[in-house]
Amino acid sequence: MARARWGCGPWLVFLCACAWGHPRPAALGREDVRNCSTSPPYLPVTAVNTTARLAALRQQMQAKNLAAYIVPDTDAHLSEYVGKHDERRAWITGFTGSAGIAVVTLAKAALWTDSRYWTQAERQMDCNWELREEVGTTPIVTWLLTEIPAGRRVGFDPFLFSVGSWESYDLGLQGSNRQLVSMTENLVDLVWGAERPPVPSQPIYALHEAFTGSTWQEKVAGTRSQMQKHRKAPTAVLLSALDETAWLFNLRSNDIPYNPFFYSYVLLTDSTIRLFANKSRFSSDTLKYLNSSCTGAMCVQIEDYEQVRDSVQAYASGAVRIWIGTSYTTYGLYEVIPKEKLVTDTYSPVMVTKAVKNSKEQVLLKASHVRDAVAVIRYLVWLEKNVPKGTVDEFSGAELVDKFRGEEEFSSGPSFETISASGLNAALAHYSPTKELHRKLSSDEMYLLDSGGQYWDGTTDITRTVHWGTPSAFQKEAYTRVLMGNIDLSRLIFPSDTSGQVMEVFARRALWDVGLNYGHGTGHGIGNFLCVHEWPVGFQSNNIAMAKGMFTSIEPGYYQDGEFGIRLEDVALVVEAKTKYPGTYLTFEVVSLVPYDRNLIDVSLLSPEQLQYLNNYYKAIREKVGPELQRRQMLEEFRWLQQHTEPLAASAPHTTSLAAVLAASTLATLACNV
C-alpha cells in the first residue's frame, strides 16, 4: 500500500471517491491537545511558533490585494511525495503530516486534514491555526465564503493546482462575487526566503541499458506514432509528471524522497524534443547520450526549467494542438494554452504506454522481487528469534528491514516510508513509527509490515501480517478471510480490457460474507525503478482497464480499531489466461514471493480451489527464492522458507456461500457493460 496522499493530481479524486486509508473514527469526544483559551495558551512543546511567518505572509497578501491565500501540499508536478524545497504547507503551519491544505486570510488561518493526522496537527500547530477535521474542496470553499467578504480575491499558485482542483475551487466560488486569482509568484516562497531548502543539484544520470526495456529513441518514436494516429492530430505532447520524463529518457536522479526523479518538463513535437531541466546537472556523457549537441528530430534540447510556462505559451501562439494528460498537468501550464488548441485525455500517452511493461521490463521487475523476498525473509527470521526477547520496537524493526534491502544487489533505498505497526497501531492503515513515538513488538500481538524497495531493475511493495503467539479465533478468521480475498482476486480469470473496478469485489467477498470490510483501495500500479504508486493502473473508478503486461498490487485488509490490523499485499503481473474455450482472457501472476503466516491461517475456511492456489504459490516461492538463499549460503533462512511453504492440507469440507454466488453474478453483469 505504502502511504497514500490526498490533495494532488489523481490522488485527490481517488481518495475522496474511494476512501483510500483507514475509515475515519468518530470525532465525538475528541479534545484538542492545545488549550488556546488560557493566557498564555497551553501548547505542546512540539508546537511551532508561526506568528512571524503568518504576519509576513499577510503583508504579502495585502500588497497583492488578496483576502485569502491557499497553500496546498504538493509540488509543480503534482507528485505523491514532495521534496524539502516544496514543503510550503509544512513550513507555514508547522504541521509535517503528508496530507493537508492550509488557507490563510487576513484574520484567520486554518488547516484541513484527515483523521490520521488530527492529533499530530494539534501537537505541531500553535494557536494561530484552527484544525478543520474535513477533506475535499467543498468544506474549504464553504469556509472561504464565510470568512471573506464579497468582492474580495482568493490567491493561489497555479503550479500547485491540478486542472481538476482549479475547476472545483472556481466552480465553488462562481456567483459569490469572490474571485479566484492565479499568481505565479508563490507568496510562501517570498516569506520563506533564505531559509528555504535549496533546489536539488545532484547529477541527472542515464540508467544503464541493462535496466531499461527500450531505448529513449524507441520511446520517443512510439509517442510520435501515437500523435500521428490520433484523430485530433496533435502537433505536440506536453509532459509534466516527473516519472514520465524519467521513463521516456531512461534518466534518474533523487530530487523526490523515495522516487528517483528530477524536476523537469517535456515538450515533444514531430521534429523537436525540448527537455526543461537544470542543464548544469547533466554530465558531458549524459548530454552526449541525449544527443544534445545537435538540433535534429532525435536531439534533446535542454532548456531552462523555469522557462517552461513562457515556452509553452509561445509555442501555443502558433497553428498547433497540444496533447496533455489533465491528471498531472497543473493549471499553471493549462491556463496559457488556448482551449481550442488543447487535446486532452485523463492521462498522457506516455503515462498509458508506461503502464504496460514489455517482456524485458517484466523480467527485470520479477528479478527485483526475488531479491526483495530475500530481504523480507531475512527480517521475518530475525523477528522470530528476537521479538520474544522484548528487544525489538516498531522503529528499530523498520530500520532493520530497510538495512536488509539496502544490502541487496542494485538497491537504491526504500520505495516509501516503512509501515511497521504492532497491535493497535496496525489498525491505522498508514501508520509509521518514529524514533520518538513507537511501540515494542510483542509475541502476544499482531504485527503488520508494509515496506518496499527501489532497485535499478524494479520497484517493490509488499505487506505481511504475522503473529508469533496465540491469535484469537476472530483474528485468525479475519486474517484468513483477507487471505481468501487476496487469493480470489489473484486467481481470477477475466476478459481482456476489463476495468479493475469491476473485479475489485472479489477481494472483499470473503469479508463481506461475515459482515467485515476495509476502507482503502485494493491496489495500485507499480513501476520499474519508478513510482511505488504508478498510475493509471489499479482497481479504482479512474484507473484504465487491465491489459497484459501491467503490474498491480493486490492488497485487501481488515482493521479492528484500537486492537489490530491486517493487510496482505502482493504485486502481480497481468498475463494471458488458459481457458477451455477460445477467447482473449487474462489473469494475474503474483511476483511477490514471501509466504503468509501459517499461524494465522484457518485452513477450514479455504475452498479446495483456494487451497490448491495457495500450495501452488508456495511451490513457486520454493522454486524461485530457495535457490537464491542456497546460493548465498543463507541456510537458516532456507530452512525457514522450507518450513513455511510446506503444503497445507484441507481440514474440513467447504461450501460456497450465497454471497460468493451473488458476487460472481454481479461481476458477470458488470463485465458485459465494460
PDB file of C-alpha atoms in Angstrom, residues 301-529:
ATOM      1  CA  GLN A 301      17.447  20.242 -26.421  1.00  0.00           C
ATOM      2  CA  ILE A 302      17.918  21.117 -22.724  1.00  0.00           C
ATOM      3  CA  GLU A 303      16.098  24.335 -21.828  1.00  0.00           C
ATOM      4  CA  ASP A 304      15.789  26.240 -18.565  1.00  0.00           C
ATOM      5  CA  TYR A 305      13.301  24.608 -16.206  1.00  0.00           C
ATOM      6  CA  GLU A 306      11.890  27.970 -15.102  1.00  0.00           C
ATOM      7  CA  GLN A 307      11.059  28.950 -18.697  1.00  0.00           C
ATOM      8  CA  VAL A 308       8.551  26.184 -19.352  1.00  0.00           C
ATOM      9  CA  ARG A 309       5.442  28.366 -18.969  1.00  0.00           C
ATOM     10  CA  ASP A 310       6.740  31.067 -21.307  1.00  0.00           C
ATOM     11  CA  SER A 311       7.955  28.485 -23.829  1.00  0.00           C
ATOM     12  CA  VAL A 312       4.639  26.610 -23.861  1.00  0.00           C
ATOM     13  CA  GLN A 313       2.756  29.885 -24.222  1.00  0.00           C
ATOM     14  CA  ALA A 314       4.988  30.916 -27.133  1.00  0.00           C
ATOM     15  CA  TYR A 315       4.541  27.549 -28.843  1.00  0.00           C
ATOM     16  CA  ALA A 316       0.775  27.733 -28.308  1.00  0.00           C
ATOM     17  CA  SER A 317       0.645  31.030 -30.234  1.00  0.00           C
ATOM     18  CA  GLY A 318       1.175  29.133 -33.480  1.00  0.00           C
ATOM     19  CA  ALA A 319      -1.066  26.836 -35.510  1.00  0.00           C
ATOM     20  CA  VAL A 320      -0.653  23.935 -33.088  1.00  0.00           C
ATOM     21  CA  ARG A 321      -2.521  21.406 -30.950  1.00  0.00           C
ATOM     22  CA  ILE A 322      -1.002  20.377 -27.613  1.00  0.00           C
ATOM     23  CA  TRP A 323      -1.867  16.963 -26.148  1.00  0.00           C
ATOM     24  CA  ILE A 324      -1.918  16.802 -22.333  1.00  0.00           C
ATOM     25  CA  GLY A 325      -2.974  14.421 -19.591  1.00  0.00           C
ATOM     26  CA  THR A 326      -5.154  16.521 -17.297  1.00  0.00           C
ATOM     27  CA  SER A 327      -4.438  14.420 -14.184  1.00  0.00           C
ATOM     28  CA  TYR A 328      -0.832  15.603 -13.955  1.00  0.00           C
ATOM     29  CA  THR A 329      -0.879  18.935 -15.791  1.00  0.00           C
ATOM     30  CA  THR A 330      -1.020  21.924 -13.466  1.00  0.00           C
ATOM     31  CA  TYR A 331      -3.237  24.897 -14.040  1.00  0.00           C
ATOM     32  CA  GLY A 332      -0.041  26.932 -14.386  1.00  0.00           C
ATOM     33  CA  LEU A 333       0.526  25.405 -17.830  1.00  0.00           C
ATOM     34  CA  TYR A 334      -3.084  24.712 -18.719  1.00  0.00           C
ATOM     35  CA  GLU A 335      -4.103  28.369 -18.409  1.00  0.00           C
ATOM     36  CA  VAL A 336      -1.611  29.595 -21.044  1.00  0.00           C
ATOM     37  CA  ILE A 337      -2.847  27.210 -23.750  1.00  0.00           C
ATOM     38  CA  PRO A 338      -5.935  28.417 -25.652  1.00  0.00           C
ATOM     39  CA  LYS A 339      -8.719  25.896 -25.156  1.00  0.00           C
ATOM     40  CA  GLU A 340      -9.202  25.387 -28.886  1.00  0.00           C
ATOM     41  CA  LYS A 341      -5.549  24.299 -29.117  1.00  0.00           C
ATOM     42  CA  LEU A 342      -5.795  21.679 -26.378  1.00  0.00           C
ATOM     43  CA  VAL A 343      -6.137  17.935 -26.914  1.00  0.00           C
ATOM     44  CA  THR A 344      -6.987  16.459 -23.511  1.00  0.00           C
ATOM     45  CA  ASP A 345      -7.112  12.982 -22.050  1.00  0.00           C
ATOM     46  CA  THR A 346      -7.137  11.943 -18.424  1.00  0.00           C
ATOM     47  CA  TYR A 347      -3.632  10.524 -18.846  1.00  0.00           C
ATOM     48  CA  SER A 348      -0.926  11.385 -21.365  1.00  0.00           C
ATOM     49  CA  PRO A 349       0.124   8.805 -23.981  1.00  0.00           C
ATOM     50  CA  VAL A 350       3.411   8.331 -22.139  1.00  0.00           C
ATOM     51  CA  MET A 351       1.607   7.600 -18.844  1.00  0.00           C
ATOM     52  CA  VAL A 352      -0.577   4.972 -20.521  1.00  0.00           C
ATOM     53  CA  THR A 353       2.266   3.387 -22.514  1.00  0.00           C
ATOM     54  CA  LYS A 354       4.495   3.213 -19.427  1.00  0.00           C
ATOM     55  CA  ALA A 355       1.823   1.206 -17.617  1.00  0.00           C
ATOM     56  CA  VAL A 356       2.297  -1.789 -19.917  1.00  0.00           C
ATOM     57  CA  LYS A 357       5.688  -3.417 -19.392  1.00  0.00           C
ATOM     58  CA  ASN A 358       7.413  -5.136 -22.315  1.00  0.00           C
ATOM     59  CA  SER A 359       8.981  -8.577 -21.924  1.00  0.00           C
ATOM     60  CA  LYS A 360      12.359  -7.240 -20.792  1.00  0.00           C
ATOM     61  CA  GLU A 361      10.785  -4.909 -18.225  1.00  0.00           C
ATOM     62  CA  GLN A 362       8.737  -7.820 -16.887  1.00  0.00           C
ATOM     63  CA  VAL A 363      11.859  -9.949 -16.424  1.00  0.00           C
ATOM     64  CA  LEU A 364      13.619  -7.070 -14.663  1.00  0.00           C
ATOM     65  CA  LEU A 365      10.786  -6.356 -12.266  1.00  0.00           C
ATOM     66  CA  LYS A 366      10.370 -10.046 -11.424  1.00  0.00           C
ATOM     67  CA  ALA A 367      14.086 -10.310 -10.637  1.00  0.00           C
ATOM     68  CA  SER A 368      13.876  -7.400  -8.211  1.00  0.00           C
ATOM     69  CA  HIS A 369      11.067  -9.156  -6.354  1.00  0.00           C
ATOM     70  CA  VAL A 370      13.186 -12.285  -5.830  1.00  0.00           C
ATOM     71  CA  ARG A 371      15.935 -10.264  -4.149  1.00  0.00           C
ATOM     72  CA  ASP A 372      13.338  -8.261  -2.241  1.00  0.00           C
ATOM     73  CA  ALA A 373      11.860 -11.510  -0.916  1.00  0.00           C
ATOM     74  CA  VAL A 374      15.293 -12.469   0.416  1.00  0.00           C
ATOM     75  CA  ALA A 375      15.462  -9.217   2.394  1.00  0.00           C
ATOM     76  CA  VAL A 376      11.950  -9.628   3.841  1.00  0.00           C
ATOM     77  CA  ILE A 377      12.538 -13.287   4.724  1.00  0.00           C
ATOM     78  CA  ARG A 378      15.787 -12.369   6.484  1.00  0.00           C
ATOM     79  CA  TYR A 379      13.801  -9.864   8.528  1.00  0.00           C
ATOM     80  CA  LEU A 380      10.994 -12.291   9.421  1.00  0.00           C
ATOM     81  CA  VAL A 381      13.523 -14.923  10.527  1.00  0.00           C
ATOM     82  CA  TRP A 382      15.292 -12.321  12.660  1.00  0.00           C
ATOM     83  CA  LEU A 383      11.998 -11.219  14.221  1.00  0.00           C
ATOM     84  CA  GLU A 384      11.034 -14.764  15.202  1.00  0.00           C
ATOM     85  CA  LYS A 385      14.254 -15.033  17.203  1.00  0.00           C
ATOM     86  CA  ASN A 386      14.315 -11.558  18.743  1.00  0.00           C
ATOM     87  CA  VAL A 387      10.731 -10.434  19.406  1.00  0.00           C
ATOM     88  CA  PRO A 388      10.320 -12.910  22.299  1.00  0.00           C
ATOM     89  CA  LYS A 389      13.345 -11.266  23.951  1.00  0.00           C
ATOM     90  CA  GLY A 390      11.451  -7.960  24.152  1.00  0.00           C
ATOM     91  CA  THR A 391      14.235  -6.012  22.437  1.00  0.00           C
ATOM     92  CA  VAL A 392      12.536  -5.023  19.178  1.00  0.00           C
ATOM     93  CA  ASP A 393      10.346  -1.978  18.605  1.00  0.00           C
ATOM     94  CA  GLU A 394       8.478  -0.723  15.543  1.00  0.00           C
ATOM     95  CA  PHE A 395      11.105   1.858  14.647  1.00  0.00           C
ATOM     96  CA  SER A 396      14.184  -0.341  15.069  1.00  0.00           C
ATOM     97  CA  GLY A 397      12.376  -3.020  13.075  1.00  0.00           C
ATOM     98  CA  ALA A 398      11.680  -0.589  10.235  1.00  0.00           C
ATOM     99  CA  GLU A 399      15.329   0.455  10.209  1.00  0.00           C
ATOM    100  CA  LEU A 400      16.475  -3.158  10.042  1.00  0.00           C
ATOM    101  CA  VAL A 401      14.266  -4.198   7.121  1.00  0.00           C
ATOM    102  CA  ASP A 402      15.445  -1.098   5.250  1.00  0.00           C
ATOM    103  CA  LYS A 403      19.037  -2.122   6.049  1.00  0.00           C
ATOM    104  CA  PHE A 404      18.488  -5.644   4.721  1.00  0.00           C
ATOM    105  CA  ARG A 405      17.061  -4.240   1.495  1.00  0.00           C
ATOM    106  CA  GLY A 406      19.989  -1.875   1.184  1.00  0.00           C
ATOM    107  CA  GLU A 407      22.326  -4.869   1.162  1.00  0.00           C
ATOM    108  CA  GLU A 408      20.635  -6.352  -1.896  1.00  0.00           C
ATOM    109  CA  GLU A 409      22.173  -6.007  -5.341  1.00  0.00           C
ATOM    110  CA  PHE A 410      21.077  -2.925  -7.324  1.00  0.00           C
ATOM    111  CA  SER A 411      19.406  -1.381  -4.251  1.00  0.00           C
ATOM    112  CA  SER A 412      18.628   2.340  -4.328  1.00  0.00           C
ATOM    113  CA  GLY A 413      16.841   2.770  -0.996  1.00  0.00           C
ATOM    114  CA  PRO A 414      13.251   2.223   0.199  1.00  0.00           C
ATOM    115  CA  SER A 415      10.338   2.957  -2.127  1.00  0.00           C
ATOM    116  CA  PHE A 416       8.317   4.618   0.669  1.00  0.00           C
ATOM    117  CA  GLU A 417       8.401   5.153   4.421  1.00  0.00           C
ATOM    118  CA  THR A 418       8.138   1.715   6.017  1.00  0.00           C
ATOM    119  CA  ILE A 419       4.889   0.964   7.838  1.00  0.00           C
ATOM    120  CA  SER A 420       5.943  -1.099  10.863  1.00  0.00           C
ATOM    121  CA  ALA A 421       2.951  -1.402  13.165  1.00  0.00           C
ATOM    122  CA  SER A 422       2.293  -3.570  16.206  1.00  0.00           C
ATOM    123  CA  GLY A 423      -1.061  -4.243  17.871  1.00  0.00           C
ATOM    124  CA  LEU A 424      -3.443  -1.304  17.872  1.00  0.00           C
ATOM    125  CA  ASN A 425      -1.102   0.807  15.721  1.00  0.00           C
ATOM    126  CA  ALA A 426      -1.682  -1.610  12.842  1.00  0.00           C
ATOM    127  CA  ALA A 427      -5.353  -0.590  12.894  1.00  0.00           C
ATOM    128  CA  LEU A 428      -4.154   2.718  11.408  1.00  0.00           C
ATOM    129  CA  ALA A 429      -3.631   1.776   7.774  1.00  0.00           C
ATOM    130  CA  HIS A 430      -0.910   4.390   7.120  1.00  0.00           C
ATOM    131  CA  TYR A 431       0.847   4.446  10.476  1.00  0.00           C
ATOM    132  CA  SER A 432       4.629   4.717  10.509  1.00  0.00           C
ATOM    133  CA  PRO A 433       6.720   4.807  13.699  1.00  0.00           C
ATOM    134  CA  THR A 434       9.229   7.483  14.569  1.00  0.00           C
ATOM    135  CA  LYS A 435      12.329   7.432  16.728  1.00  0.00           C
ATOM    136  CA  GLU A 436      10.336   9.259  19.412  1.00  0.00           C
ATOM    137  CA  LEU A 437       6.958   7.523  19.079  1.00  0.00           C
ATOM    138  CA  HIS A 438       6.774   3.749  18.688  1.00  0.00           C
ATOM    139  CA  ARG A 439       5.683   0.549  20.432  1.00  0.00           C
ATOM    140  CA  LYS A 440       7.549  -2.603  21.376  1.00  0.00           C
ATOM    141  CA  LEU A 441       6.841  -5.682  19.284  1.00  0.00           C
ATOM    142  CA  SER A 442       5.264  -8.470  21.315  1.00  0.00           C
ATOM    143  CA  SER A 443       4.602 -12.165  20.776  1.00  0.00           C
ATOM    144  CA  ASP A 444       1.091 -11.511  22.061  1.00  0.00           C
ATOM    145  CA  GLU A 445       0.171  -9.025  19.312  1.00  0.00           C
ATOM    146  CA  MET A 446      -0.211  -8.942  15.570  1.00  0.00           C
ATOM    147  CA  TYR A 447       2.496  -7.142  13.628  1.00  0.00           C
ATOM    148  CA  LEU A 448       1.956  -5.537  10.203  1.00  0.00           C
ATOM    149  CA  LEU A 449       4.888  -4.744   7.927  1.00  0.00           C
ATOM    150  CA  ASP A 450       4.239  -2.789   4.713  1.00  0.00           C
ATOM    151  CA  SER A 451       7.525  -1.980   3.008  1.00  0.00           C
ATOM    152  CA  GLY A 452       9.239  -1.797  -0.344  1.00  0.00           C
ATOM    153  CA  GLY A 453      12.467  -1.090  -2.143  1.00  0.00           C
ATOM    154  CA  GLN A 454      13.815   0.791  -5.110  1.00  0.00           C
ATOM    155  CA  TYR A 455      16.164  -1.245  -7.268  1.00  0.00           C
ATOM    156  CA  TRP A 456      17.699  -0.352 -10.614  1.00  0.00           C
ATOM    157  CA  ASP A 457      15.565  -3.072 -12.205  1.00  0.00           C
ATOM    158  CA  GLY A 458      12.297  -2.583 -10.343  1.00  0.00           C
ATOM    159  CA  THR A 459      10.222  -1.139  -7.531  1.00  0.00           C
ATOM    160  CA  THR A 460       8.704  -3.375  -4.847  1.00  0.00           C
ATOM    161  CA  ASP A 461       5.864  -3.111  -2.318  1.00  0.00           C
ATOM    162  CA  ILE A 462       4.767  -5.993  -0.091  1.00  0.00           C
ATOM    163  CA  THR A 463       2.736  -6.318   3.103  1.00  0.00           C
ATOM    164  CA  ARG A 464       2.747  -9.238   5.520  1.00  0.00           C
ATOM    165  CA  THR A 465       0.950  -9.572   8.853  1.00  0.00           C
ATOM    166  CA  VAL A 466       2.246 -12.034  11.455  1.00  0.00           C
ATOM    167  CA  HIS A 467       1.545 -13.254  14.988  1.00  0.00           C
ATOM    168  CA  TRP A 468       4.202 -15.124  16.991  1.00  0.00           C
ATOM    169  CA  GLY A 469       1.917 -16.191  19.851  1.00  0.00           C
ATOM    170  CA  THR A 470      -1.625 -17.490  20.066  1.00  0.00           C
ATOM    171  CA  PRO A 471      -4.020 -15.401  17.974  1.00  0.00           C
ATOM    172  CA  SER A 472      -7.682 -15.236  18.915  1.00  0.00           C
ATOM    173  CA  ALA A 473     -10.276 -17.111  16.874  1.00  0.00           C
ATOM    174  CA  PHE A 474     -11.518 -13.790  15.485  1.00  0.00           C
ATOM    175  CA  GLN A 475      -8.015 -12.702  14.485  1.00  0.00           C
ATOM    176  CA  LYS A 476      -7.471 -15.992  12.644  1.00  0.00           C
ATOM    177  CA  GLU A 477     -10.804 -15.748  10.870  1.00  0.00           C
ATOM    178  CA  ALA A 478     -10.246 -12.128   9.865  1.00  0.00           C
ATOM    179  CA  TYR A 479      -6.737 -12.922   8.613  1.00  0.00           C
ATOM    180  CA  THR A 480      -7.906 -15.948   6.683  1.00  0.00           C
ATOM    181  CA  ARG A 481     -10.717 -14.014   5.044  1.00  0.00           C
ATOM    182  CA  VAL A 482      -8.285 -11.285   3.994  1.00  0.00           C
ATOM    183  CA  LEU A 483      -6.091 -14.055   2.546  1.00  0.00           C
ATOM    184  CA  MET A 484      -9.110 -15.548   0.770  1.00  0.00           C
ATOM    185  CA  GLY A 485      -9.809 -12.168  -0.817  1.00  0.00           C
ATOM    186  CA  ASN A 486      -6.201 -11.883  -1.944  1.00  0.00           C
ATOM    187  CA  ILE A 487      -6.361 -15.370  -3.457  1.00  0.00           C
ATOM    188  CA  ASP A 488      -9.763 -14.877  -5.102  1.00  0.00           C
ATOM    189  CA  LEU A 489      -8.633 -11.752  -6.922  1.00  0.00           C
ATOM    190  CA  SER A 490      -5.194 -13.162  -7.756  1.00  0.00           C
ATOM    191  CA  ARG A 491      -6.627 -16.315  -9.392  1.00  0.00           C
ATOM    192  CA  LEU A 492      -9.474 -14.535 -11.168  1.00  0.00           C
ATOM    193  CA  ILE A 493      -9.835 -15.030 -14.937  1.00  0.00           C
ATOM    194  CA  PHE A 494     -11.408 -12.059 -16.687  1.00  0.00           C
ATOM    195  CA  PRO A 495     -11.979 -10.731 -20.219  1.00  0.00           C
ATOM    196  CA  SER A 496      -9.319  -8.512 -21.749  1.00  0.00           C
ATOM    197  CA  ASP A 497      -9.909  -4.780 -21.172  1.00  0.00           C
ATOM    198  CA  THR A 498     -11.945  -5.374 -18.015  1.00  0.00           C
ATOM    199  CA  SER A 499     -11.880  -2.466 -15.575  1.00  0.00           C
ATOM    200  CA  GLY A 500     -10.225  -3.135 -12.231  1.00  0.00           C
ATOM    201  CA  GLN A 501     -13.222  -1.556 -10.536  1.00  0.00           C
ATOM    202  CA  VAL A 502     -15.420  -4.377 -11.879  1.00  0.00           C
ATOM    203  CA  MET A 503     -13.318  -7.178 -10.381  1.00  0.00           C
ATOM    204  CA  GLU A 504     -12.402  -5.476  -7.087  1.00  0.00           C
ATOM    205  CA  VAL A 505     -15.404  -7.074  -5.348  1.00  0.00           C
ATOM    206  CA  PHE A 506     -13.614 -10.436  -5.349  1.00  0.00           C
ATOM    207  CA  ALA A 507     -11.048  -9.117  -2.862  1.00  0.00           C
ATOM    208  CA  ARG A 508     -13.844  -8.180  -0.458  1.00  0.00           C
ATOM    209  CA  ARG A 509     -16.178 -11.140  -0.962  1.00  0.00           C
ATOM    210  CA  ALA A 510     -14.921 -13.365   1.875  1.00  0.00           C
ATOM    211  CA  LEU A 511     -15.022 -10.429   4.303  1.00  0.00           C
ATOM    212  CA  TRP A 512     -18.474  -9.330   3.187  1.00  0.00           C
ATOM    213  CA  ASP A 513     -19.760 -12.869   3.783  1.00  0.00           C
ATOM    214  CA  VAL A 514     -19.447 -12.292   7.545  1.00  0.00           C
ATOM    215  CA  GLY A 515     -20.055  -8.522   7.701  1.00  0.00           C
ATOM    216  CA  LEU A 516     -16.444  -7.290   7.576  1.00  0.00           C
ATOM    217  CA  ASN A 517     -14.816  -4.817   5.180  1.00  0.00           C
ATOM    218  CA  TYR A 518     -11.872  -2.458   4.712  1.00  0.00           C
ATOM    219  CA  GLY A 519     -11.878   1.229   3.878  1.00  0.00           C
ATOM    220  CA  HIS A 520      -8.969   1.620   1.461  1.00  0.00           C
ATOM    221  CA  GLY A 521      -8.328   0.802  -2.179  1.00  0.00           C
ATOM    222  CA  THR A 522      -7.456  -2.701  -3.302  1.00  0.00           C
ATOM    223  CA  GLY A 523      -4.413  -1.999  -5.416  1.00  0.00           C
ATOM    224  CA  HIS A 524      -2.223   0.296  -7.483  1.00  0.00           C
ATOM    225  CA  GLY A 525       0.265   0.070 -10.325  1.00  0.00           C
ATOM    226  CA  ILE A 526       3.991  -0.185  -9.722  1.00  0.00           C
ATOM    227  CA  GLY A 527       6.976   0.793 -11.849  1.00  0.00           C
ATOM    228  CA  ASN A 528      10.448  -0.271 -12.950  1.00  0.00           C
ATOM    229  CA  PHE A 529      12.631   1.833 -10.655  1.00  0.00           C
TER     230      PHE A 529
END
